[in-house]
């Protein structure tokens, strides 16, 4: 929680230099390949939308047009939760970590274009490309960082640490339904996560069934949106 | 003194690469009668018979035209105009200028009667200005035959295309390596071609400036022409609402061409101002055929008519 | 602050020259292959891309496009600054934008250009040209194309015109070499050898183009244009251009 104070200062600093002055809160979602980043987004967006929040998605986890189109089709075309131009895929030149960490300029420019085009969005979700456990998001790009791992790597994570697991604002441990099949002990993971992350939150999730996603989304509403009412519901 | 003098026919801003060749001619000097080709043509739709016809025309040989023909049975009101150059091409010191305007929903297809030969030049250079002005809801296809720059020729061409946001213009260019029959290939000194387009409010739509100096740069290098000989450019300026769909249709066409040694692609011009098609191939007729196929797509899209076979008599 | 020592002197400006030339400088150029990715997948069908192919690829870009347009823009931006000519600065931005005919490369140029400017303005003292350009981008009267942004950034850091041109062409070269390395076309020694062998091409193109007037800018790379257009249409890609 107290990490928010320096981040807000940084935010002001950035607004000062930004061409667009209406910064929309942004969360970054990182995690290894196949950990369930896309699926988590596909589960969170309907909940946020149900609460009235309008969301835009920028996905760096795009190998083919098919990936971005799957999300677009699922969330925009079929469920009608957002306009199709609010799901944007970005190629990262084979450097997914660079694109959200040391040189986030392309992501930032796409976020800013989105802010200008859709100033009434409540939240922008930036999905990083699947990478290793050292991923972090540049604070210039994301205000809040969710790191997602799954139990299939064994219960040695999160004990093994890694920048993502340690520094993220919210740790999501996915695929808890298969833990028993592969001999991963959720109790061990819970204990280690508490030690490594001290007071920072983590949630167990089964993004196939949606179990735990509500809890994760509540963290976003509380810690990123500060329980603010959706822009579309504010009467001027 | 007529206004149709040398300065009228000479492009402003001639690039230094061209001016290097600016030496006086010994016999027919620059600017004298016979070396200034002028063509002015105003096309309008006639309010009585609905046909597009020539309202005004003025020309000075070596440029001239015949009367408008109506050749397309699916679009009988469209005027086909053939530009003729009795000298068969551009000689050293020639300065050509063509001004064509379309008004009142005119529809026209303008072409040349034969290829534009840029003859061998010992001195000086040849230039051509093409000004097209296409008003509200008009439709123009400006599809000249190929340009053939002979050995040691020096040529500068400027095209200014002004197209109203509601109008459509297809402008094409085909550039050959030279007189292939005489085994000439990229033996000219320079060929410099500028195409600029604006809308009715004179806001830029695109700029394309190509310079070829085969004696200084290897035009056949990878990335430039490589093993291809013929270059085709098609600039399509049409209302924004047609841009995306037309682009996709043209790319489907280009990606499914069953032709050996032809490549091409279509991309959106800045601010959705239209489309650019670039083509590379081995033979002029391949490139011409693709241009006609693309004309067919545009006619279908914009005029909702089909395109009958091209007639050249 | 200059430290003079006989004929040699070094200054803060030399370090700025290194800083802006470094691929570490955040402008997102690592996301561009300039069409190389398409060529990689296309060529692999029958024959592998070679060292020479990469060399020719970069050389064609440098001498037929980056030199006679981008580098010429750099020179003209410096001339505008020298003459206090703000309107021509905007005209250059406009002209370059409308000469960038491939959609994918046009938007990449603008994204990198704007981010570069913002980064520079976050740590340089109020530079009036950088501020002027940023303000016009915000108002919609300028686009923010990369070579204009690059020249203004170099100028804000006291880097001379010709050096700025060298940096731009060098930056282009390493971004393509970087893409070739990541695509596995060449190995790391080859990459450095290409850069080394490209030096005379870079130098001659800067010398020939940095003083070219903006009315005589040109470009002619039809085959590379078509490659870029085909890259634009690729279903699956790792690079933005």
XYZ file of N, CA, C and O in Angstrom, chain A residues 3-185:
732
model
N 3.626 1.723 -1.025
C 4.388 1.925 -2.267
C 3.719 2.962 -3.163
O 4.313 3.463 -4.094
N 2.487 3.238 -2.848
C 1.756 4.168 -3.698
C 2.242 5.591 -3.627
O 2.093 6.342 -4.563
N 2.806 5.962 -2.492
C 3.196 7.375 -2.347
C 4.277 7.771 -3.359
O 4.051 8.649 -4.175
N 5.398 7.046 -3.382
C 6.384 7.447 -4.405
C 5.857 7.296 -5.821
O 6.170 8.096 -6.697
N 5.020 6.302 -6.050
C 4.506 6.115 -7.403
C 3.664 7.297 -7.851
O 3.707 7.698 -9.002
N 2.870 7.838 -6.922
C 2.035 8.976 -7.276
C 2.893 10.191 -7.605
O 2.596 10.955 -8.508
N 3.989 10.335 -6.857
C 4.890 11.452 -7.148
C 5.440 11.304 -8.559
O 5.483 12.246 -9.337
N 5.831 10.085 -8.846
C 6.374 9.805 -10.161
C 5.355 10.102 -11.264
O 5.674 10.628 -12.317
N 4.124 9.766 -10.923
C 3.040 9.983 -11.855
C 2.910 11.470 -12.193
O 2.828 11.854 -13.355
N 2.959 12.298 -11.149
C 2.874 13.747 -11.380
C 4.024 14.221 -12.258
O 3.853 15.004 -13.170
N 5.178 13.693 -11.943
C 6.378 14.027 -12.694
C 6.167 13.725 -14.170
O 6.478 14.518 -15.047
N 5.563 12.575 -14.418
C 5.383 12.171 -15.802
C 4.310 12.976 -16.504
O 4.445 13.331 -17.657
N 3.253 13.274 -15.762
C 2.194 14.090 -16.348
C 2.775 15.417 -16.843
O 2.444 15.911 -17.900
N 3.721 15.930 -16.072
C 4.325 17.207 -16.404
C 4.952 17.175 -17.800
O 4.893 18.133 -18.554
N 5.544 16.046 -18.145
C 6.226 15.984 -19.436
C 5.389 15.351 -20.529
O 5.823 15.202 -21.651
N 4.229 14.974 -20.144
C 3.432 14.226 -21.096
C 2.668 15.170 -22.005
O 2.208 16.217 -21.587
N 2.545 14.778 -23.299
C 1.750 15.591 -24.206
C 0.280 15.488 -23.825
O -0.442 16.469 -23.755
N -0.126 14.254 -23.515
C -1.519 14.112 -23.115
C -1.602 14.321 -21.618
O -0.813 13.796 -20.851
N -2.532 15.091 -21.195
C -2.595 15.446 -19.780
C -3.580 14.577 -19.012
O -3.614 14.600 -17.799
N -4.376 13.800 -19.722
C -5.373 13.009 -19.029
C -4.898 11.573 -18.902
O -5.211 10.730 -19.716
N -4.076 11.331 -17.912
C -3.532 9.989 -17.754
C -4.599 9.064 -17.184
O -5.212 9.330 -16.159
N -4.797 7.967 -17.859
C -5.750 6.960 -17.419
C -4.965 5.910 -16.629
O -3.867 5.536 -17.046
N -5.492 5.451 -15.480
C -4.758 4.446 -14.708
C -4.429 3.226 -15.567
O -5.240 2.788 -16.378
N -3.219 2.708 -15.370
C -2.779 1.577 -16.191
C -2.272 0.458 -15.292
O -1.520 0.719 -14.360
N -2.657 -0.754 -15.596
C -2.024 -1.867 -14.906
C -1.251 -2.714 -15.905
O -1.634 -2.868 -17.060
N -0.130 -3.227 -15.439
C 0.682 -4.110 -16.258
C 0.517 -5.531 -15.764
O 0.468 -5.761 -14.550
N 0.391 -6.464 -16.680
C 0.299 -7.870 -16.290
C 1.442 -8.634 -16.945
O 1.582 -8.640 -18.173
N 2.299 -9.227 -16.103
C 3.426 -9.986 -16.625
C 3.395 -11.402 -16.086
O 2.648 -11.706 -15.156
N 4.222 -12.240 -16.693
C 4.309 -13.620 -16.216
C 4.871 -14.514 -17.289
O 4.901 -14.145 -18.462
N 5.325 -15.703 -16.891
C 5.933 -16.611 -17.874
C 4.947 -17.037 -18.965
O 3.731 -16.877 -18.821
N 5.507 -17.592 -20.036
C 4.696 -18.092 -21.145
C 3.719 -19.141 -20.627
O 4.104 -20.035 -19.871
N 2.469 -19.013 -20.973
C 1.485 -20.030 -20.622
C 0.970 -19.953 -19.198
O 0.230 -20.818 -18.744
N 1.332 -18.883 -18.463
C 0.896 -18.788 -17.068
C -0.558 -18.334 -16.965
O -1.168 -18.460 -15.900
N -1.086 -17.791 -18.036
C -2.510 -17.438 -18.028
C -2.797 -15.955 -18.017
O -3.862 -15.524 -17.560
N -1.861 -15.147 -18.576
C -2.060 -13.694 -18.598
C -3.317 -13.317 -19.380
O -4.171 -12.574 -18.899
N -3.396 -13.855 -20.590
C -4.518 -13.498 -21.456
C -5.846 -13.935 -20.845
O -6.819 -13.178 -20.834
N -5.840 -15.140 -20.297
C -7.080 -15.665 -19.732
C -7.520 -14.850 -18.520
O -8.704 -14.606 -18.315
N -6.538 -14.424 -17.703
C -6.869 -13.583 -16.547
C -7.561 -12.299 -17.011
O -8.575 -11.878 -16.440
N -7.008 -11.701 -18.081
C -7.611 -10.469 -18.610
C -9.027 -10.747 -19.106
O -9.963 -9.999 -18.823
N -9.161 -11.878 -19.804
C -10.481 -12.215 -20.341
C -11.504 -12.450 -19.232
O -12.706 -12.316 -19.444
N -11.023 -12.812 -18.031
C -11.931 -13.019 -16.900
C -12.182 -11.730 -16.126
O -13.265 -11.507 -15.577
N -11.137 -10.865 -16.065
C -11.268 -9.640 -15.269
C -12.128 -8.587 -15.967
O -12.897 -7.880 -15.305
N -11.971 -8.491 -17.273
C -12.650 -7.413 -17.994
C -14.182 -7.467 -17.831
O -14.810 -6.433 -17.550
N -14.812 -8.648 -17.938
C -16.269 -8.667 -17.754
C -16.685 -8.214 -16.353
O -17.714 -7.553 -16.199
N -15.875 -8.550 -15.331
C -16.213 -8.115 -13.966
C -16.118 -6.591 -13.868
O -17.013 -5.918 -13.345
N -15.012 -6.051 -14.411
C -14.840 -4.591 -14.391
C -15.970 -3.906 -15.145
O -16.523 -2.898 -14.714
N -16.314 -4.492 -16.283
C -17.379 -3.913 -17.107
C -18.713 -3.958 -16.349
O -19.505 -3.009 -16.404
N -18.911 -5.051 -15.632
C -20.143 -5.196 -14.847
C -20.246 -4.096 -13.796
O -21.339 -3.619 -13.479
N -19.079 -3.692 -13.269
C -19.056 -2.606 -12.283
C -19.158 -1.243 -12.969
O -19.141 -0.209 -12.303
N -19.165 -1.247 -14.309
C -19.322 0.007 -15.045
C -18.029 0.598 -15.575
O -18.020 1.654 -16.195
N -16.904 -0.092 -15.334
C -15.621 0.467 -15.763
C -15.334 0.119 -17.228
O -15.474 -1.029 -17.633
N -14.909 1.145 -17.989
C -14.515 0.918 -19.388
C -13.010 0.677 -19.466
O -12.223 1.445 -18.922
N -12.645 -0.377 -20.179
C -11.258 -0.831 -20.180
C -10.719 -0.902 -21.606
O -11.431 -1.261 -22.535
N -9.437 -0.539 -21.755
C -8.731 -0.759 -23.019
C -7.611 -1.753 -22.780
O -7.080 -1.828 -21.673
N -7.256 -2.523 -23.809
C -6.227 -3.562 -23.625
C -5.125 -3.394 -24.663
O -5.392 -3.239 -25.854
N -3.881 -3.391 -24.193
C -2.743 -3.415 -25.116
C -1.986 -4.697 -24.833
O -1.543 -4.917 -23.707
N -1.877 -5.539 -25.822
C -1.230 -6.829 -25.592
C 0.102 -6.900 -26.316
O 0.179 -6.744 -27.524
N 1.162 -7.115 -25.553
C 2.488 -7.357 -26.140
C 2.698 -8.849 -26.347
O 3.707 -9.276 -26.859
N 1.731 -9.618 -25.871
C 1.856 -11.069 -25.931
C 1.256 -11.578 -27.233
O 0.408 -12.445 -27.246
N 1.720 -10.956 -28.306
C 1.114 -11.276 -29.577
C 2.143 -11.955 -30.456
O 3.185 -11.398 -30.730
N 1.877 -13.155 -30.830
C 2.749 -13.828 -31.781
C 2.136 -13.674 -33.163
O 2.784 -13.414 -34.142
N 0.844 -13.793 -33.208
C 0.187 -13.648 -34.496
C -1.049 -12.776 -34.317
O -1.494 -12.542 -33.204
N -1.565 -12.336 -35.443
C -2.800 -11.567 -35.435
C -3.882 -12.348 -34.697
O -4.759 -11.788 -34.077
N -3.750 -13.670 -34.768
C -4.727 -14.552 -34.177
C -4.902 -14.293 -32.676
O -6.005 -14.291 -32.165
N -3.765 -14.065 -31.974
C -3.832 -13.857 -30.524
C -4.654 -12.625 -30.168
O -5.551 -12.677 -29.343
N -4.295 -11.493 -30.799
C -5.020 -10.260 -30.512
C -6.469 -10.407 -30.960
O -7.394 -9.943 -30.294
N -6.643 -11.111 -32.086
C -8.004 -11.261 -32.607
C -8.864 -12.173 -31.729
O -10.062 -11.985 -31.630
N -8.204 -13.137 -31.068
C -8.955 -14.006 -30.165
C -9.558 -13.177 -29.034
O -10.735 -13.261 -28.722
N -8.688 -12.307 -28.455
C -9.156 -11.464 -27.364
C -10.212 -10.464 -27.853
O -11.210 -10.216 -27.195
N -9.925 -9.918 -29.029
C -10.847 -8.938 -29.610
C -12.205 -9.581 -29.857
O -13.248 -9.025 -29.547
N -12.129 -10.798 -30.384
C -13.357 -11.500 -30.721
C -14.133 -11.842 -29.451
O -15.337 -11.605 -29.339
N -13.394 -12.344 -28.469
C -14.017 -12.773 -27.234
C -14.638 -11.607 -26.479
O -15.808 -11.652 -26.079
N -13.861 -10.534 -26.284
C -14.337 -9.442 -25.428
C -15.138 -8.385 -26.176
O -16.075 -7.820 -25.651
N -14.717 -8.100 -27.410
C -15.360 -7.005 -28.135
C -16.491 -7.503 -29.029
O -17.649 -7.115 -28.881
N -16.163 -8.410 -29.932
C -17.146 -8.805 -30.941
C -18.291 -9.616 -30.328
O -19.459 -9.294 -30.514
N -17.911 -10.664 -29.555
C -18.953 -11.560 -29.060
C -19.669 -11.032 -27.830
O -20.884 -10.978 -27.766
N -18.877 -10.611 -26.836
C -19.504 -10.125 -25.609
C -19.883 -8.656 -25.693
O -20.623 -8.160 -24.846
N -19.341 -7.944 -26.684
C -19.689 -6.531 -26.856
C -19.285 -5.662 -25.678
O -19.925 -4.662 -25.372
N -18.206 -6.059 -24.985
C -17.807 -5.316 -23.782
C -17.007 -4.056 -24.093
O -16.850 -3.198 -23.256
N -16.479 -3.985 -25.274
C -15.659 -2.823 -25.643
C -15.619 -2.720 -27.160
O -15.837 -3.709 -27.846
N -15.321 -1.496 -27.670
C -15.156 -1.390 -29.122
C -13.916 -2.176 -29.565
O -12.981 -2.338 -28.779
N -13.931 -2.643 -30.808
C -12.825 -3.489 -31.273
C -11.482 -2.777 -31.299
O -10.453 -3.402 -31.132
N -11.510 -1.448 -31.476
C -10.224 -0.752 -31.541
C -9.621 -0.539 -30.154
O -8.608 0.114 -29.999
N -10.242 -1.100 -29.126
C -9.677 -1.005 -27.787
C -8.894 -2.246 -27.394
O -8.480 -2.397 -26.255
N -8.704 -3.141 -28.350
C -7.788 -4.259 -28.120
C -6.683 -4.122 -29.161
O -6.915 -4.287 -30.359
N -5.485 -3.755 -28.702
C -4.398 -3.481 -29.641
C -3.238 -4.427 -29.369
O -2.839 -4.621 -28.225
N -2.703 -5.012 -30.405
C -1.534 -5.881 -30.265
C -0.272 -5.147 -30.696
O -0.287 -4.387 -31.652
N 0.822 -5.356 -29.975
C 2.098 -4.721 -30.326
C 3.180 -5.782 -30.451
O 3.309 -6.646 -29.588
N 3.971 -5.682 -31.529
C 5.126 -6.572 -31.667
C 6.313 -5.927 -30.955
O 6.452 -4.702 -30.956
N 7.156 -6.740 -30.345
C 8.231 -6.177 -29.519
C 9.625 -6.517 -30.021
O 10.596 -6.433 -29.279
N 9.727 -6.906 -31.281
C 11.042 -7.167 -31.850
C 11.801 -8.272 -31.139
O 13.031 -8.267 -31.114
N 11.094 -9.189 -30.539
C 11.761 -10.284 -29.825
C 12.291 -9.874 -28.469
O 13.080 -10.584 -27.855
N 11.878 -8.691 -27.984
C 12.360 -8.201 -26.688
C 11.183 -7.843 -25.790
O 10.988 -6.662 -25.472
N 10.380 -8.816 -25.342
C 9.186 -8.482 -24.559
C 9.512 -7.772 -23.246
O 8.770 -6.885 -22.818
N 10.629 -8.147 -22.620
C 11.000 -7.502 -21.346
C 11.384 -6.044 -21.567
O 10.995 -5.153 -20.827
N 12.166 -5.795 -22.659
C 12.584 -4.421 -22.958
C 11.366 -3.527 -23.173
O 11.336 -2.383 -22.730
N 10.366 -4.070 -23.839
C 9.213 -3.270 -24.234
C 8.370 -2.784 -23.055
O 7.594 -1.849 -23.191
N 8.509 -3.441 -21.892
C 7.758 -2.954 -20.727
C 8.687 -2.435 -19.636
O 8.226 -1.902 -18.638
N 9.977 -2.591 -19.841
C 10.895 -2.210 -18.773
C 11.840 -1.097 -19.199
O 11.502 0.061 -19.054
N 12.996 -1.427 -19.825
C 13.971 -0.340 -20.020
C 13.658 0.588 -21.194
O 14.124 1.712 -21.213
N 12.907 0.144 -22.176
C 12.496 1.064 -23.238
C 11.016 0.873 -23.560
O 10.662 0.238 -24.546
N 10.155 1.415 -22.705
C 8.718 1.218 -22.925
C 8.130 2.240 -23.891
O 6.907 2.416 -23.944
N 8.981 2.928 -24.685
C 8.484 4.072 -25.470
C 7.352 3.695 -26.425
O 6.400 4.461 -26.585
N 7.431 2.511 -27.045
C 6.391 2.152 -28.005
C 5.068 1.908 -27.276
O 4.004 2.386 -27.693
N 5.148 1.192 -26.137
C 3.938 0.982 -25.349
C 3.344 2.305 -24.870
O 2.135 2.509 -24.936
N 4.216 3.181 -24.395
C 3.717 4.475 -23.902
C 3.034 5.239 -25.031
O 1.962 5.820 -24.844
N 3.641 5.210 -26.219
C 3.014 5.979 -27.303
C 1.652 5.386 -27.679
O 0.719 6.136 -27.974
N 1.524 4.075 -27.613
C 0.222 3.472 -27.931
C -0.796 3.793 -26.834
O -1.952 4.119 -27.117
N -0.340 3.766 -25.572
C -1.224 4.144 -24.461
C -1.703 5.586 -24.650
O -2.895 5.890 -24.527
N -0.774 6.469 -25.000
C -1.146 7.885 -25.147
C -2.109 8.104 -26.312
O -3.008 8.934 -26.237
N -1.879 7.324 -27.396
C -2.822 7.431 -28.518
C -4.217 6.987 -28.062
O -5.231 7.584 -28.437
N -4.249 5.945 -27.229
C -5.517 5.448 -26.720
C -6.171 6.494 -25.808
O -7.382 6.706 -25.846
N -5.358 7.159 -24.997
C -5.893 8.180 -24.086
C -6.518 9.344 -24.846
O -7.538 9.890 -24.434
N -5.872 9.698 -25.963
C -6.401 10.818 -26.744
C -7.702 10.410 -27.444
O -8.675 11.151 -27.468
N -7.699 9.181 -27.957
C -8.854 8.709 -28.718
C -10.034 8.327 -27.821
O -11.188 8.504 -28.195
N -9.723 7.810 -26.639
C -10.782 7.344 -25.727
C -10.569 7.929 -24.329
O -10.225 7.195 -23.398
N -10.761 9.235 -24.171
C -10.444 9.855 -22.871
C -11.326 9.365 -21.726
O -10.987 9.562 -20.567
N -12.424 8.713 -22.049
C -13.340 8.291 -20.984
C -13.078 6.894 -20.440
O -13.857 6.390 -19.632
N -11.970 6.292 -20.879
C -11.644 4.974 -20.319
C -11.320 5.109 -18.833
O -10.759 6.109 -18.382
N -11.658 4.080 -18.053
C -11.324 4.076 -16.630
C -9.986 3.392 -16.378
O -9.316 3.676 -15.387
N -9.618 2.475 -17.274
C -8.434 1.666 -16.997
C -7.846 1.145 -18.308
O -8.580 0.815 -19.236
N -6.514 1.098 -18.364
C -5.849 0.457 -19.502
C -5.018 -0.707 -18.974
O -4.260 -0.553 -18.012
N -5.209 -1.872 -19.561
C -4.461 -3.054 -19.151
C -3.381 -3.332 -20.191
O -3.670 -3.406 -21.388
N -2.132 -3.432 -19.733
C -1.032 -3.735 -20.653
C -0.508 -5.127 -20.325
O -0.032 -5.374 -19.212
N -0.622 -6.005 -21.275
C -0.165 -7.377 -21.071
C 1.221 -7.528 -21.668
O 1.430 -7.209 -22.838
N 2.165 -7.989 -20.883
C 3.520 -8.150 -21.428
C 3.609 -9.470 -22.178
O 2.770 -10.348 -22.017
N 4.650 -9.578 -22.963
C 4.885 -10.847 -23.647
C 5.338 -11.867 -22.633
O 5.971 -11.514 -21.630
N 5.049 -13.125 -22.850
C 5.481 -14.168 -21.929
C 6.993 -14.172 -21.840
O 7.678 -14.171 -22.853
N 7.515 -14.152 -20.627
C 8.953 -14.017 -20.481
C 9.400 -14.800 -19.263
O 8.666 -15.617 -18.729
N 10.601 -14.505 -18.792
C 11.101 -15.231 -17.635
C 10.689 -14.536 -16.334
O 9.935 -13.570 -16.349
N 11.178 -15.018 -15.196
C 10.667 -14.514 -13.920
C 11.310 -13.197 -13.483
O 11.099 -12.734 -12.374
N 12.089 -12.561 -14.368
C 12.683 -11.292 -13.971
C 11.927 -10.094 -14.540
O 12.371 -8.961 -14.423
N 10.780 -10.336 -15.143
C 10.027 -9.225 -15.716
C 9.551 -8.249 -14.643
O 9.070 -8.663 -13.596
N 9.713 -6.970 -14.927
C 9.029 -5.940 -14.139
C 8.509 -4.909 -15.117
O 8.963 -4.842 -16.255
N 7.576 -4.097 -14.674
C 7.059 -3.026 -15.526
C 7.704 -1.708 -15.141
O 7.854 -1.404 -13.963
N 8.045 -0.930 -16.150
C 8.528 0.417 -15.877
C 7.416 1.208 -15.206
O 6.272 1.187 -15.663
N 7.724 1.919 -14.118
C 6.688 2.737 -13.466
C 6.172 3.834 -14.399
O 5.074 4.354 -14.181
N 6.949 4.155 -15.433
C 6.470 5.152 -16.393
C 5.345 4.583 -17.243
O 4.517 5.304 -17.785
N 5.316 3.269 -17.354
C 4.317 2.638 -18.209
C 3.094 2.206 -17.407
O 1.961 2.478 -17.803
N 3.312 1.525 -16.261
C 2.175 0.995 -15.507
C 2.195 1.511 -14.069
O 3.254 1.616 -13.457
N 1.015 1.826 -13.570
C 0.901 2.301 -12.189
C 0.826 1.140 -11.207
O 1.019 1.306 -10.012
N 0.473 -0.026 -11.708
C 0.215 -1.179 -10.854
C 0.649 -2.407 -11.628
O 0.410 -2.518 -12.822
N 1.297 -3.323 -10.953
C 1.915 -4.439 -11.646
C 1.408 -5.755 -11.072
O 1.560 -6.031 -9.886
N 0.754 -6.518 -11.909
C 0.295 -7.848 -11.500
C 1.231 -8.879 -12.120
O 1.500 -8.833 -13.326
N 1.732 -9.783 -11.296
C 2.571 -10.854 -11.833
C 1.838 -12.169 -11.650
O 1.301 -12.447 -10.586
N 1.795 -12.946 -12.698
C 1.047 -14.201 -12.629
C 1.973 -15.399 -12.876
O 2.774 -15.387 -13.809
N 1.893 -16.368 -11.977
C 2.607 -17.627 -12.193
C 1.571 -18.740 -12.093
O 0.429 -18.495 -11.689
N 1.952 -19.942 -12.475
C 1.009 -21.030 -12.259
C 1.689 -22.147 -11.471
O 2.914 -22.157 -11.320
N 0.892 -23.044 -10.968
C 1.438 -24.066 -10.065
C 2.223 -25.146 -10.805
O 2.916 -25.929 -10.187
N 2.130 -25.148 -12.137
C 2.717 -26.278 -12.871
C 4.240 -26.299 -12.767
O 4.855 -27.331 -12.995
N 4.837 -25.176 -12.422
C 6.290 -25.156 -12.234
C 6.688 -25.819 -10.919
O 7.878 -25.921 -10.603
N 5.702 -26.210 -10.126
C 5.990 -26.802 -8.813
C 5.861 -25.757 -7.720
O 5.798 -24.555 -7.992
N 5.829 -26.227 -6.436
C 5.617 -25.259 -5.367
C 6.901 -24.538 -4.958
O 6.922 -23.785 -4.013
N 8.015 -24.807 -5.707
C 9.260 -24.063 -5.423
C 9.101 -22.568 -5.729
O 9.777 -21.733 -5.155
N 8.232 -22.239 -6.710
C 7.837 -20.837 -6.858
C 6.757 -20.617 -5.819
O 5.917 -21.509 -5.624
N 6.661 -19.541 -5.133
C 7.458 -18.320 -5.228
C 8.750 -18.319 -4.412
O 9.463 -17.312 -4.433
N 9.057 -19.461 -3.737
C 10.258 -19.476 -2.888
C 11.499 -19.080 -3.682
O 12.410 -18.434 -3.166
N 11.538 -19.476 -4.972
C 12.720 -19.186 -5.787
C 12.910 -17.697 -6.068
O 13.909 -17.289 -6.628
N 11.935 -16.924 -5.670
C 11.960 -15.459 -5.856
C 11.957 -15.055 -7.331
O 11.320 -15.705 -8.129
N 12.706 -14.051 -7.671
C 12.631 -13.465 -9.018
C 11.962 -12.112 -8.876
O 11.032 -11.940 -8.079
N 12.451 -11.153 -9.669
C 11.999 -9.761 -9.535
C 10.487 -9.617 -9.635
O 9.875 -8.864 -8.884
N 9.899 -10.341 -10.580
C 8.459 -10.228 -10.802
C 7.688 -10.606 -9.552
O 6.858 -9.844 -9.051
N 7.986 -11.780 -9.039
C 7.268 -12.301 -7.869
C 7.464 -11.390 -6.654
O 6.534 -11.119 -5.905
N 8.688 -10.895 -6.494
C 8.985 -10.092 -5.306
C 8.410 -8.690 -5.367
O 7.915 -8.186 -4.366
N 8.500 -8.060 -6.521
C 8.199 -6.623 -6.536
C 6.792 -6.297 -7.027
O 6.382 -5.143 -6.937
N 6.068 -7.264 -7.538
C 4.769 -6.912 -8.103
C 3.814 -6.429 -7.008
O 3.988 -6.745 -5.830
N 2.804 -5.655 -7.442
C 1.829 -5.162 -6.477
C 0.832 -6.250 -6.095
O 0.292 -6.234 -5.002
N 0.588 -7.161 -7.019
C -0.317 -8.268 -6.734
C 0.228 -9.521 -7.413
O 0.515 -9.501 -8.609
N 0.387 -10.573 -6.617
C 0.844 -11.834 -7.196
C -0.367 -12.742 -7.398
O -1.156 -12.941 -6.470
N -0.515 -13.244 -8.598
C -1.618 -14.159 -8.893
C -1.022 -15.549 -9.137
O -0.112 -15.699 -9.955
N -1.499 -16.533 -8.378
C -1.026 -17.909 -8.577
C -2.162 -18.681 -9.243
O -3.217 -18.889 -8.648
N -1.945 -19.055 -10.493
C -3.004 -19.589 -11.350
C -2.964 -21.113 -11.432
O -1.993 -21.752 -11.047
N -4.036 -21.654 -11.940
C -4.196 -23.097 -12.212
C -4.149 -23.925 -10.941
O -3.542 -25.002 -10.906
N -4.776 -23.437 -9.869
C -4.740 -24.184 -8.607
C -5.469 -25.517 -8.726
O -5.233 -26.433 -7.940
N -6.330 -25.636 -9.746
C -7.066 -26.887 -9.923
C -6.153 -28.067 -10.264
O -6.495 -29.219 -10.036
N -4.981 -27.786 -10.831
C -4.123 -28.918 -11.218
C -3.014 -29.172 -10.193
O -2.183 -30.067 -10.379
N -3.014 -28.397 -9.105
C -1.928 -28.513 -8.113
C -1.774 -29.945 -7.619
O -0.656 -30.493 -7.572
N -2.898 -30.583 -7.271
C -2.818 -31.916 -6.685
C -2.277 -32.939 -7.672
O -1.603 -33.890 -7.285
N -2.528 -32.722 -8.982
C -2.054 -33.692 -9.985
C -0.544 -33.671 -10.136
O 0.065 -34.661 -10.504
N 0.043 -32.516 -9.902
C 1.485 -32.422 -10.143
C 2.270 -32.318 -8.838
O 3.460 -32.040 -8.841
N 1.574 -32.546 -7.744
C 2.237 -32.590 -6.443
C 2.725 -31.248 -5.945
O 3.749 -31.147 -5.276
N 2.025 -30.182 -6.325
C 2.383 -28.863 -5.812
C 1.512 -28.566 -4.589
O 0.298 -28.712 -4.644
N 2.159 -28.173 -3.529
C 1.462 -27.934 -2.269
C 1.101 -26.451 -2.148
O 1.988 -25.588 -2.016
